[in-house]
C-alpha cells in the first residue's frame, strides 16, 4: 500500500505502478538476497494505492520484494502480511554477517548452500519393520538446521536448503538422518561433505555411515544433496 496521491493530483503527483514478488529462500537465511531464488508468486502490477494477493504457501522461509513496474522509480510503501499461523517476519537489512573488530570469532570466508533433496532405501529403524518418518539435521560450525519430517517412506524427499557462512571451510558439513518417534528418535545414518568453492551448483550422492563406535560402518541408504560454495559472501 502506498500513500493516497489523490489530494496531490493537481501537483502532478500520481500513484506508482506497484506490485511485489515472493521467493522461497533458505530456511535459515538472515541476510539480504543477492540472486534470484525460486519464484513462488507475483502480484499484478497496477497503478493503484493498494495491491492484494492471496497465496497458499508450503512451510518454509520466504522473501517478499515490493517493486515498481518501471526501473529507477522510488516511493514509500507499507507492507501488510496476514497469515493463519504465527510467523517470524523481519526486514532484511544486512548484506552479510558482521563480526566486530574486537571479537575472537574468525570472519567467514566462504558462503555455502546445502540443499537436501532426499534419500533412497533407508534402513527401517523399528523392530516391527515398516517405513520411516525421516528428517535431516544439517550441522555446520555450531549451527544446526532441521528439515521437516517426511512420513511413511524409506525414500524421503525434503528439498530443504540451508545457507552457512563458514570461517573454517576445511571442516566438513555433517548431515544426519533421523527417524521421528514418539519416545526417542532413532539414528539412521550420517554423511559428510567438504563443499569446496564451486560456483556451479553440483548434485552429489553420499553414502551413509554410522556414528561413534560405528563411525566407519556403512549404513543402508544414499543421501542426495546439492551444493554451492563461493568466496564472495554476497554472491547468493
Coordinates of C-alpha atoms in Angstrom, one line a residue:
X1 CA 0.0 0.0 0.0
X2 CA 1.2 3.5 -0.9
X3 CA 0.2 6.9 0.3
X4 CA -3.0 8.3 -1.2
X5 CA -2.0 10.6 -4.1
X6 CA -5.5 11.9 -4.9
X7 CA -5.1 15.0 -2.8
X8 CA -1.9 15.9 -4.6
X9 CA -3.2 15.2 -8.1
X10 CA -3.2 18.9 -9.0
X11 CA 0.5 19.0 -8.3
X12 CA 1.2 16.2 -10.8
X13 CA 1.8 13.5 -8.2
X14 CA 0.3 10.1 -9.1
X15 CA 0.4 6.6 -7.7
X16 CA 3.2 4.4 -8.8
X17 CA 2.6 1.2 -10.7
X18 CA 3.4 -1.2 -7.8
X19 CA 3.5 -4.9 -7.2
X20 CA 5.5 -7.5 -5.3
X21 CA 7.4 -10.7 -5.9
X22 CA 7.6 -13.7 -3.5
X23 CA 10.7 -16.0 -3.5
X24 CA 11.4 -19.1 -1.4
X25 CA 14.8 -18.9 0.2
X26 CA 17.0 -20.9 2.6
X27 CA 15.2 -21.9 5.8
X28 CA 17.8 -20.2 7.9
X29 CA 18.5 -17.0 5.8
X30 CA 19.1 -13.9 7.9
X31 CA 20.7 -11.6 5.3
X32 CA 19.6 -9.9 2.1
X33 CA 19.1 -11.8 -1.1
X34 CA 21.6 -11.1 -3.9
X35 CA 20.4 -13.6 -6.5
X36 CA 17.0 -14.6 -7.8
X37 CA 15.7 -17.7 -6.0
X38 CA 12.8 -20.0 -6.6
X39 CA 9.7 -17.9 -7.7
X40 CA 6.6 -18.7 -5.7
X41 CA 4.2 -15.9 -6.7
X42 CA 4.0 -12.5 -8.3
X43 CA 1.2 -10.0 -7.8
X44 CA -0.4 -7.9 -10.6
X45 CA 1.3 -4.5 -11.2
X46 CA -1.3 -1.8 -11.1
X47 CA -1.4 1.9 -10.8
X48 CA -3.4 2.0 -7.6
X49 CA -3.0 2.7 -4.0
X50 CA -3.0 -0.9 -2.8
X51 CA -2.3 -4.4 -4.2
X52 CA -3.7 -7.6 -2.8
X53 CA -2.6 -11.2 -3.3
X54 CA -3.9 -14.3 -1.6
X55 CA -1.5 -17.3 -1.9
X56 CA -1.2 -20.6 -0.1
X57 CA 2.5 -21.4 0.8
X58 CA 4.2 -24.5 1.9
X59 CA 6.2 -24.5 5.2
X60 CA 9.5 -22.7 4.7
X61 CA 11.1 -19.2 4.6
X62 CA 10.1 -16.6 2.0
X63 CA 11.2 -13.2 1.0
X64 CA 8.7 -10.6 -0.3
X65 CA 10.1 -7.9 -2.6
X66 CA 7.9 -4.9 -3.3
X67 CA 8.9 -3.2 -6.6
X68 CA 7.8 -0.6 -9.0
X69 CA 7.0 -1.7 -12.6
X70 CA 9.3 0.8 -14.2
X71 CA 13.0 0.8 -13.4
X72 CA 14.6 3.6 -11.2
X73 CA 11.3 4.7 -9.7
X74 CA 11.2 5.0 -6.0
X75 CA 8.5 5.7 -3.4
X76 CA 7.3 4.9 0.1
X77 CA 5.0 1.9 0.8
X78 CA 3.5 -0.1 3.6
X79 CA 3.6 -3.9 3.5
X80 CA 1.0 -5.9 5.5
X81 CA 1.1 -9.7 5.7
X82 CA -1.8 -11.8 7.0
X83 CA -1.3 -15.5 7.9
X84 CA -3.3 -18.3 9.5
X85 CA -0.4 -19.0 11.9
X86 CA 2.1 -17.0 13.8
X87 CA 5.1 -16.1 11.7
X88 CA 8.5 -14.5 12.4
X89 CA 8.7 -11.6 9.9
X90 CA 11.6 -9.1 9.8
X91 CA 13.2 -6.8 7.3
X92 CA 16.5 -8.0 5.9
X93 CA 18.8 -5.0 6.2
X94 CA 22.3 -6.5 6.4
X95 CA 24.2 -7.8 3.4
X96 CA 26.3 -10.3 5.2
X97 CA 27.5 -11.3 8.7
X98 CA 29.3 -8.5 10.6
X99 CA 32.0 -9.6 13.0
X100 CA 33.1 -6.8 15.5
X101 CA 36.8 -5.9 15.3
X102 CA 37.2 -6.9 18.9
X103 CA 35.6 -10.3 18.5
X104 CA 37.7 -13.5 18.8
X105 CA 35.4 -15.2 16.3
X106 CA 37.0 -15.7 12.8
X107 CA 35.4 -13.9 10.0
X108 CA 33.5 -16.0 7.4
X109 CA 35.4 -16.6 4.2
X110 CA 33.0 -18.9 2.3
X111 CA 29.3 -19.0 1.8
X112 CA 27.8 -22.4 1.2
X113 CA 24.2 -23.6 0.5
X114 CA 23.2 -27.2 1.0
X115 CA 20.0 -28.5 -0.5
X116 CA 19.0 -31.8 1.0
X117 CA 17.0 -33.3 -1.9
X118 CA 16.2 -36.7 -0.3
X119 CA 17.4 -40.2 0.4
X120 CA 16.8 -43.6 -1.0
X121 CA 16.3 -47.1 0.5
X122 CA 16.8 -46.1 4.1
X123 CA 17.1 -48.9 6.7
X124 CA 13.9 -49.5 8.7
X125 CA 14.6 -48.4 12.2
X126 CA 11.7 -50.0 14.1
X127 CA 11.8 -53.6 15.3
X128 CA 8.4 -54.3 13.7
X129 CA 9.6 -53.2 10.2
X130 CA 7.5 -50.8 8.2
X131 CA 8.5 -47.4 6.8
X132 CA 10.2 -44.5 8.4
X133 CA 9.3 -40.9 9.3
X134 CA 12.7 -39.4 8.4
X135 CA 14.2 -36.0 8.8
X136 CA 17.6 -34.5 8.4
X137 CA 19.8 -32.3 10.7
X138 CA 22.5 -30.3 8.8
X139 CA 25.4 -29.3 11.1
X140 CA 28.0 -26.6 10.2
X141 CA 30.3 -24.8 12.6
X142 CA 28.0 -24.9 15.6
X143 CA 24.8 -24.2 13.6
X144 CA 22.1 -26.9 13.1
X145 CA 19.3 -26.8 10.6
X146 CA 16.5 -29.3 10.7
X147 CA 14.3 -30.4 7.8
X148 CA 10.6 -31.2 8.0
X149 CA 9.7 -34.9 8.6
X150 CA 8.7 -36.9 5.5
X151 CA 6.4 -39.6 6.9
X152 CA 5.8 -43.1 5.9
X153 CA 8.5 -43.7 3.3
X154 CA 12.0 -45.2 3.2
X155 CA 12.9 -42.9 0.3
X156 CA 12.0 -39.5 1.7
X157 CA 12.1 -36.2 -0.2
X158 CA 12.9 -32.9 1.7
X159 CA 14.0 -30.3 -0.8
X160 CA 15.2 -28.2 2.0
X161 CA 18.0 -25.6 1.6
X162 CA 20.2 -24.1 4.3
X163 CA 22.9 -21.4 4.0
X164 CA 26.1 -21.2 6.0
X165 CA 28.7 -18.5 6.3
X166 CA 31.8 -20.6 7.0
X167 CA 35.0 -19.4 8.7
X168 CA 36.6 -22.9 8.6
X169 CA 35.9 -24.2 5.1
X170 CA 38.3 -27.1 5.6
X171 CA 35.9 -28.7 8.1
X172 CA 33.2 -30.9 6.6
X173 CA 29.5 -30.2 6.9
X174 CA 27.7 -33.1 8.6
X175 CA 24.2 -34.3 7.6
X176 CA 22.4 -36.7 9.9
X177 CA 19.2 -38.6 9.1
X178 CA 16.9 -39.5 12.0
X179 CA 13.6 -41.4 12.3
X180 CA 10.9 -39.5 14.2
X181 CA 9.4 -41.4 17.1
X182 CA 7.0 -40.7 19.9
X183 CA 9.5 -41.9 22.6
X184 CA 13.0 -41.4 21.2
X185 CA 14.2 -40.5 17.7
X186 CA 16.3 -43.2 16.0
X187 CA 19.6 -42.6 14.2
X188 CA 19.6 -43.8 10.6
X189 CA 22.9 -42.6 9.2
X190 CA 25.2 -39.6 8.6
X191 CA 27.2 -38.2 5.7
X192 CA 30.0 -35.6 5.5
X193 CA 30.7 -33.1 2.7
X194 CA 33.6 -30.7 2.4
X195 CA 31.9 -28.3 0.0
X196 CA 35.0 -26.6 -1.6
X197 CA 34.5 -23.5 -3.6
X198 CA 32.4 -24.3 -6.7
X199 CA 30.2 -21.6 -8.1
X200 CA 28.3 -24.2 -10.2
X201 CA 25.6 -25.9 -8.1
X202 CA 26.5 -29.6 -8.1
X203 CA 24.3 -32.5 -7.1
X204 CA 26.0 -35.4 -5.4
X205 CA 25.0 -38.8 -3.8
X206 CA 26.6 -39.6 -0.5
X207 CA 26.9 -43.0 1.3
X208 CA 25.6 -43.1 4.9
X209 CA 27.8 -44.1 7.8
X210 CA 27.2 -44.8 11.5
X211 CA 28.3 -42.7 14.4
X212 CA 30.5 -43.1 17.5
X213 CA 31.9 -46.6 17.6
X214 CA 30.2 -47.4 14.2
X215 CA 31.6 -44.3 12.5
X216 CA 33.3 -46.4 9.8
X217 CA 30.4 -48.8 9.2
X218 CA 28.4 -48.2 6.0
X219 CA 24.6 -47.9 6.6
X220 CA 21.8 -48.7 4.2
X221 CA 20.7 -45.9 2.0
X222 CA 22.0 -43.0 0.0
X223 CA 21.7 -39.2 0.7
X224 CA 21.1 -36.9 -2.3
X225 CA 22.2 -33.2 -1.9
X226 CA 23.0 -30.2 -4.0
X227 CA 26.0 -28.0 -3.0
X228 CA 27.1 -24.4 -3.9
X229 CA 30.1 -22.6 -2.4
X230 CA 31.7 -19.2 -3.2
X231 CA 34.2 -17.0 -1.5
X232 CA 32.1 -14.0 -2.4
X233 CA 29.8 -13.7 0.6
X234 CA 27.2 -11.7 -1.3
X235 CA 27.0 -14.0 -4.4
X236 CA 23.7 -15.5 -3.4

